[in-house]
Amino acid sequence: MSSITFAEFMRRALYDPTRGYYMTDREHFGKRGDFNTISAYGELFGQIMAGEFAALFRELESPSTFTIIELGPGNGDFARHVLTELHEHFNDVFQVVRYLCVEISPFLADKQRLRLEGFSDRVAWYNEVDKLPAWLTGVFFSNEFFDALPVHIVRQQPAVLNEVFVDENDGGPVFREAELSSARLREYWSRAGTTMQPGQLAEINLEAIDLLELIGARLKRGRVVTIDYGDLAANLYDNTRPQGTLRCFSHHSLNDEPLANIGEQDLTASVNFTSLMAYGRDFGLETVSFENLADHLTKKGMLDRAARELSRHSAEGPALEKSLALKQLFVPHGIAAHFKILLQEKK
Ligand SMILES: C[S@@+](CC[C@H](N)C(=O)[O-])C[C@H]1O[C@@H](n2cnc3c(N)ncnc32)[C@H](O)[C@@H]1O
């Protein structure tokens, strides 16, 4: 019988080179896939972020090379929207931009290459953050990247914090609880600065911290922009989520059976932004702002831009579809309201 941490189970389920969910030939994103991410709702999001990247370029006094590193670019839509906007409206930035895609899945990297064919002289791919060049000036961007990393699961018992393991027995994988597999989990938990009720479950994302350290070491000057599902630790681990935040997605429906359909469904856990901010500081990344994505985009002029877009479209056919997609982005409780955005910077 084998026994592994839940983090190892999740790594194999999502990233096993031959059978992992993200590593195999399938539609992950969009109507025919398992879930939508924000770039499926049109170009507006990428256009606004491109404007923010251009503003950062000026704040950094127009460096001779400006690097945008996107972690986990999915199907490549966001990258295409950003590069198109820079090309059309911020040509000085476009002239010196390098766009580095960090993608673990060779299958998705191929998809991204196809989407970005028109920009092939400016884009390069890396399969690990660790392989990126050092001394980068620019921005590390990610959307729904940290929530796709393998997480450990812990359970609060009256006197101790235990860990949840996955054992393989004759009937298939089953959960088992035992003492923590690593002292790092205890340290992470004490830095989250919060408590749980006995019996409550929580996820701990050590890989997010390891990656943040690599990012901090590579960024010379610029920003880290992290958009994801999640919250501050005190909210994320409060008693409204006794079972934690792990979710499984298949064909746009949610289930709570992470041990079923291995490699056939997405597994995701909300991000603890308190830990990204606290550990980020250790790695030289100071928090600039942390807020709801809808509020952030509104401040950056999303509503005006959306209204302009909508007035340009006729009320039928693909244009109507585009208008409806735009509305889903910014209506109250629309997709942007479910995300947080964290900006960190290195001076
Ligand atoms: C949930 S998808 C998000 C895709 C995209 N950012 C979007 O918003 O549509 C997660 C992405 O991160 C990639 N990924 C996950 N872990 C990774 C790692 N350690 N290094 C590089 N890419 C990774 C996945 O293959 C996938 O492209």
Coordinates of C-alpha atoms and ligand atoms in Angstrom, one line a residue:
M1 CA 0.0 0.0 0.0
S2 CA 1.4 3.4 -0.8
S3 CA 0.8 6.6 1.1
I4 CA 1.4 10.1 -0.3
T5 CA 0.5 13.7 0.8
F6 CA -2.5 15.3 -0.8
A7 CA -0.1 17.7 -2.5
E8 CA 1.7 14.8 -4.2
F9 CA -1.7 13.3 -5.2
M10 CA -2.8 16.6 -6.7
R11 CA 0.5 17.0 -8.5
R12 CA 0.1 13.6 -10.1
A13 CA -3.6 14.2 -10.9
L14 CA -2.9 17.6 -12.6
Y15 CA 0.7 17.4 -13.9
D16 CA 1.7 13.8 -14.3
P17 CA 3.6 14.0 -17.7
T18 CA 1.4 11.4 -19.4
R19 CA -1.9 11.4 -17.5
G20 CA -2.2 14.7 -15.7
Y21 CA -5.2 16.8 -16.3
Y22 CA -3.3 19.8 -17.7
M23 CA -0.8 17.6 -19.6
T24 CA -3.2 15.8 -21.9
D25 CA -4.9 16.7 -25.2
R26 CA -8.4 18.1 -24.2
E27 CA -10.4 21.3 -24.1
H28 CA -9.7 22.7 -20.7
F29 CA -11.1 26.2 -21.1
G30 CA -14.2 27.7 -22.6
K31 CA -17.7 26.4 -23.5
R32 CA -16.5 23.0 -24.7
G33 CA -14.1 22.7 -21.8
D34 CA -14.4 22.4 -18.0
F35 CA -14.3 26.0 -16.9
N36 CA -14.0 29.6 -18.1
T37 CA -11.3 32.0 -17.1
I38 CA -11.6 35.8 -17.4
S39 CA -10.0 36.1 -20.9
A40 CA -12.9 34.1 -22.3
Y41 CA -15.0 37.2 -21.7
G42 CA -13.3 39.2 -24.4
E43 CA -10.3 41.4 -24.9
L44 CA -11.2 44.2 -22.4
F45 CA -9.5 42.6 -19.4
G46 CA -6.2 42.2 -21.4
Q47 CA -6.5 45.7 -22.8
I48 CA -6.8 47.2 -19.3
M49 CA -3.9 45.2 -18.0
A50 CA -1.8 46.2 -21.0
G51 CA -2.5 49.9 -20.0
E52 CA -1.3 49.1 -16.5
F53 CA 1.8 47.4 -17.8
A54 CA 2.5 50.5 -20.0
A55 CA 2.1 52.8 -17.0
L56 CA 4.6 50.6 -15.1
F57 CA 7.0 50.9 -18.0
R58 CA 6.9 54.7 -17.7
E59 CA 7.2 54.5 -13.9
L60 CA 10.4 52.4 -14.4
E61 CA 11.7 55.2 -16.7
S62 CA 11.3 53.4 -20.0
P63 CA 13.9 50.5 -19.6
S64 CA 15.7 49.3 -22.7
T65 CA 14.0 45.9 -22.3
F66 CA 10.6 45.5 -20.6
T67 CA 9.8 41.9 -19.8
I68 CA 6.3 40.6 -19.1
I69 CA 6.4 37.1 -17.6
E70 CA 3.0 35.3 -17.6
L71 CA 2.8 32.3 -15.3
G72 CA 0.5 29.5 -16.7
P73 CA -0.9 31.3 -19.8
G74 CA -3.6 28.7 -20.4
N75 CA -4.7 28.9 -24.0
G76 CA -2.7 32.1 -24.7
D77 CA -5.7 34.5 -25.1
F78 CA -4.6 37.0 -22.4
A79 CA -1.1 37.2 -23.9
R80 CA -2.6 37.9 -27.3
H81 CA -4.9 40.5 -26.0
V82 CA -2.0 42.3 -24.2
L83 CA 0.4 42.2 -27.1
T84 CA -2.3 43.4 -29.5
E85 CA -3.1 46.3 -27.3
L86 CA 0.5 47.3 -26.8
H87 CA 1.1 47.1 -30.5
E88 CA -1.9 49.2 -31.4
H89 CA -1.8 51.8 -28.5
F90 CA 1.6 51.7 -26.7
N91 CA 4.1 51.3 -29.5
D92 CA 7.0 52.5 -27.5
V93 CA 6.4 49.7 -25.0
F94 CA 5.7 47.2 -27.8
Q95 CA 9.1 48.0 -29.4
V96 CA 11.0 46.8 -26.3
V97 CA 8.7 44.2 -24.9
R98 CA 9.7 40.5 -24.3
Y99 CA 6.8 38.2 -23.4
L100 CA 7.9 35.1 -21.5
C101 CA 5.4 32.3 -21.0
V102 CA 6.0 30.0 -18.2
E103 CA 4.0 26.8 -18.9
I104 CA 4.5 23.4 -17.5
S105 CA 2.2 21.7 -20.0
P106 CA 3.8 21.0 -23.5
F107 CA 0.2 20.6 -24.8
L108 CA -0.9 24.0 -23.6
A109 CA 2.4 25.6 -24.7
D110 CA 1.7 24.4 -28.2
K111 CA -1.8 26.0 -28.1
Q112 CA -0.2 29.3 -26.9
R113 CA 2.3 29.2 -29.8
L114 CA -0.5 28.9 -32.2
R115 CA -2.4 31.8 -30.6
L116 CA 0.7 34.0 -30.5
E117 CA 2.0 33.2 -34.0
G118 CA 1.8 36.9 -35.0
F119 CA 4.2 37.8 -32.2
S120 CA 6.7 35.0 -32.4
D121 CA 9.7 37.4 -32.5
R122 CA 8.8 38.7 -29.0
V123 CA 7.6 35.6 -27.2
A124 CA 9.6 32.7 -25.6
W125 CA 8.6 29.7 -23.5
Y126 CA 10.0 28.2 -20.3
N127 CA 8.5 25.2 -18.5
E128 CA 9.7 26.3 -15.0
V129 CA 10.1 29.6 -13.2
D130 CA 13.5 28.3 -12.1
K131 CA 14.8 28.4 -15.7
L132 CA 13.9 32.0 -16.3
P133 CA 16.8 34.5 -16.7
A134 CA 17.7 36.6 -13.7
W135 CA 17.7 40.4 -13.4
L136 CA 14.3 41.0 -15.1
T137 CA 12.8 44.4 -15.3
G138 CA 9.0 44.4 -15.8
V139 CA 6.1 42.4 -14.5
F140 CA 5.3 38.9 -13.4
F141 CA 1.6 38.4 -14.2
S142 CA -0.7 35.5 -13.3
N143 CA -4.4 34.7 -13.4
E144 CA -5.7 31.5 -11.8
F145 CA -2.2 30.2 -11.6
F146 CA -1.6 29.9 -7.8
D147 CA -4.9 28.2 -7.3
A148 CA -3.8 25.4 -9.7
L149 CA -0.8 24.5 -7.7
P150 CA -0.7 21.3 -5.5
V151 CA -1.8 21.9 -1.9
H152 CA -1.3 20.1 1.3
I153 CA -4.5 19.6 3.4
V154 CA -4.4 19.9 7.1
R155 CA -7.1 19.3 9.7
Q156 CA -7.4 21.0 13.1
Q157 CA -7.8 18.5 15.9
P158 CA -8.5 19.7 19.5
A159 CA -4.8 19.7 20.5
V160 CA -2.9 19.4 17.2
L161 CA -2.8 20.2 13.5
N162 CA -2.8 17.0 11.5
E163 CA -2.3 16.4 7.8
V164 CA -4.5 14.5 5.3
F165 CA -2.7 11.8 3.2
V166 CA -3.9 9.7 0.3
D167 CA -3.5 5.9 0.7
E168 CA -3.8 3.5 -2.2
N169 CA -5.6 0.4 -1.2
D170 CA -7.3 -2.4 -3.1
G171 CA -10.5 -0.4 -3.5
G172 CA -8.7 2.7 -4.8
P173 CA -7.4 5.9 -3.1
V174 CA -8.7 6.8 0.3
F175 CA -8.0 9.6 2.8
R176 CA -6.0 9.0 6.0
E177 CA -5.0 11.5 8.7
A178 CA -1.6 11.5 10.4
E179 CA 0.9 14.0 11.8
L180 CA 2.3 16.7 9.6
S181 CA 4.8 15.6 6.9
S182 CA 6.9 18.8 7.2
A183 CA 7.7 21.4 9.8
R184 CA 7.2 24.0 7.0
L185 CA 3.4 23.4 7.3
R186 CA 3.4 24.4 11.0
E187 CA 5.5 27.5 10.2
Y188 CA 3.1 28.5 7.4
W189 CA 0.1 28.0 9.6
S190 CA 1.6 30.1 12.4
R191 CA 2.4 32.9 9.9
A192 CA -1.3 32.8 8.7
G193 CA -2.0 34.1 12.2
T194 CA -5.5 32.5 12.4
T195 CA -7.2 29.6 14.2
M196 CA -9.7 27.0 13.1
Q197 CA -12.5 25.1 14.8
P198 CA -11.7 21.4 15.7
G199 CA -12.4 19.2 12.7
Q200 CA -12.0 22.1 10.2
L201 CA -9.9 21.5 7.1
A202 CA -7.6 23.9 5.3
E203 CA -5.2 23.8 2.3
I204 CA -1.6 24.9 2.6
N205 CA 0.1 26.0 -0.6
L206 CA 3.9 25.6 0.0
E207 CA 4.6 25.6 -3.7
A208 CA 3.2 29.1 -4.0
I209 CA 5.8 30.2 -1.5
D210 CA 8.6 28.4 -3.3
L211 CA 7.6 30.0 -6.6
L212 CA 7.3 33.5 -5.0
E213 CA 10.9 33.1 -3.7
L214 CA 12.1 32.3 -7.2
I215 CA 10.2 35.3 -8.6
G216 CA 11.6 37.6 -6.0
A217 CA 15.1 36.4 -6.9
R218 CA 14.6 37.0 -10.6
L219 CA 12.8 40.4 -10.5
K220 CA 15.3 43.2 -10.4
R221 CA 12.7 46.0 -10.7
G222 CA 9.0 46.0 -11.3
R223 CA 5.8 44.3 -10.1
V224 CA 4.2 41.0 -9.4
V225 CA 0.5 41.0 -10.3
T226 CA -1.5 38.1 -8.9
I227 CA -5.1 37.6 -9.7
D228 CA -7.0 34.6 -8.2
Y229 CA -9.8 33.2 -6.2
G230 CA -8.9 33.6 -2.5
D231 CA -8.8 35.9 0.4
L232 CA -6.9 37.0 3.5
A233 CA -6.2 34.1 5.9
A234 CA -8.7 35.3 8.5
N235 CA -11.6 35.1 6.0
L236 CA -10.4 32.1 4.0
Y237 CA -10.0 29.8 7.1
D238 CA -13.1 31.1 9.1
N239 CA -15.7 28.7 10.2
T240 CA -18.0 29.2 7.2
R241 CA -15.7 26.8 5.3
P242 CA -15.4 23.7 7.6
Q243 CA -14.4 21.6 4.6
G244 CA -11.8 24.0 3.3
T245 CA -11.8 25.4 -0.3
L246 CA -10.7 22.5 -2.5
R247 CA -13.0 22.3 -5.6
C248 CA -13.2 19.9 -8.5
F249 CA -14.4 21.0 -11.9
S250 CA -15.6 19.0 -14.8
H251 CA -17.7 20.2 -17.8
H252 CA -18.6 23.4 -15.9
S253 CA -20.0 21.6 -12.9
L254 CA -18.5 21.4 -9.4
N255 CA -18.1 18.3 -7.3
D256 CA -16.4 17.4 -4.0
E257 CA -14.8 14.1 -5.0
P258 CA -11.1 14.9 -5.6
L259 CA -10.1 11.2 -5.4
A260 CA -12.5 10.3 -8.3
N261 CA -11.8 10.7 -12.1
I262 CA -8.1 11.2 -11.6
G263 CA -6.6 13.2 -14.4
E264 CA -10.1 13.9 -15.9
Q265 CA -11.0 16.9 -13.7
D266 CA -9.5 20.1 -12.6
L267 CA -8.6 20.5 -8.9
T268 CA -8.2 24.0 -7.4
A269 CA -7.9 25.6 -4.0
S270 CA -8.4 29.3 -3.1
V271 CA -5.3 31.3 -2.5
N272 CA -4.2 32.6 1.0
F273 CA -3.2 36.1 0.0
T274 CA -2.0 36.8 3.6
S275 CA 0.8 34.3 3.1
L276 CA 1.7 35.7 -0.4
M277 CA 2.1 39.1 1.2
A278 CA 4.0 38.0 4.4
Y279 CA 6.4 35.7 2.6
G280 CA 6.7 38.1 -0.3
R281 CA 8.2 40.7 2.1
D282 CA 10.9 38.1 3.0
F283 CA 11.7 37.9 -0.8
G284 CA 11.9 41.7 -1.3
L285 CA 8.4 42.1 -2.6
E286 CA 6.4 44.9 -0.9
T287 CA 2.6 44.9 -1.1
V288 CA 1.3 47.9 -3.1
S289 CA -2.4 47.0 -3.0
F290 CA -4.8 44.1 -2.4
E291 CA -8.4 44.4 -3.5
N292 CA -11.3 42.9 -5.3
L293 CA -10.7 42.6 -9.0
A294 CA -14.0 44.3 -9.9
D295 CA -13.1 47.4 -7.8
H296 CA -9.6 47.5 -9.3
L297 CA -10.8 47.3 -12.9
T298 CA -13.5 49.9 -12.2
K299 CA -10.8 52.3 -11.0
K300 CA -8.9 51.6 -14.2
G301 CA -11.8 52.7 -16.3
M302 CA -13.4 49.4 -17.1
L303 CA -17.0 50.7 -17.0
D304 CA -16.3 53.5 -19.5
R305 CA -14.4 51.3 -21.8
A306 CA -17.1 48.6 -21.7
A307 CA -19.8 51.2 -22.4
R308 CA -17.8 52.4 -25.4
E309 CA -17.4 48.8 -26.6
L310 CA -21.1 48.0 -26.2
S311 CA -22.2 51.1 -28.1
R312 CA -20.0 50.0 -31.0
H313 CA -21.8 46.7 -31.4
S314 CA -25.0 46.0 -33.2
A315 CA -27.5 44.0 -31.1
E316 CA -27.3 40.7 -33.0
G317 CA -25.1 37.8 -34.0
P318 CA -21.5 37.6 -32.8
A319 CA -21.6 41.2 -31.7
L320 CA -24.5 40.4 -29.3
E321 CA -22.5 37.5 -27.9
K322 CA -19.5 39.8 -27.3
S323 CA -21.8 42.4 -25.6
L324 CA -23.2 39.7 -23.3
A325 CA -19.7 38.4 -22.5
L326 CA -18.6 41.9 -21.6
K327 CA -21.6 42.4 -19.3
Q328 CA -20.8 39.2 -17.5
L329 CA -17.4 40.6 -16.7
F330 CA -18.6 43.7 -14.9
V331 CA -22.2 43.3 -13.6
P332 CA -22.3 43.2 -9.8
H333 CA -21.5 39.6 -8.9
G334 CA -20.1 39.1 -12.4
I335 CA -16.8 37.1 -12.9
A336 CA -14.5 40.0 -11.8
A337 CA -16.3 40.2 -8.4
H338 CA -15.1 36.7 -7.5
F339 CA -11.4 37.5 -7.8
K340 CA -8.8 39.4 -5.8
I341 CA -5.8 41.2 -7.2
L342 CA -2.5 41.6 -5.3
L343 CA 0.1 44.0 -6.5
Q344 CA 3.6 43.6 -5.1
E345 CA 6.7 45.5 -6.1
K346 CA 10.4 45.4 -6.0
K347 CA 12.2 48.8 -6.2
Ligands
LIG1 C1 -6.2 27.3 -14.3 S1 -5.1 27.5 -15.6 C2 -5.1 29.2 -15.9 C3 -4.8 29.6 -17.3 C4 -4.8 31.1 -17.7 N1 -4.0 31.8 -16.8 C5 -6.2 31.7 -17.7 O1 -6.5 32.6 -17.0 O2 -6.9 31.2 -18.6 C6 -3.5 27.2 -14.9 C7 -2.3 27.3 -15.8 O3 -1.1 27.2 -15.1 C8 -0.2 26.2 -15.7 N2 0.6 25.7 -14.6 C9 0.3 25.1 -13.4 N3 1.4 24.9 -12.7 C10 2.4 25.3 -13.3 C11 3.8 25.4 -13.0 N4 4.3 25.0 -11.9 N5 4.6 26.0 -13.9 C12 4.1 26.5 -15.1 N6 2.8 26.4 -15.4 C13 2.0 25.9 -14.6 C14 -1.3 25.2 -16.2 O4 -0.7 24.3 -17.2 C15 -2.3 26.2 -16.9 O5 -1.8 26.7 -18.1

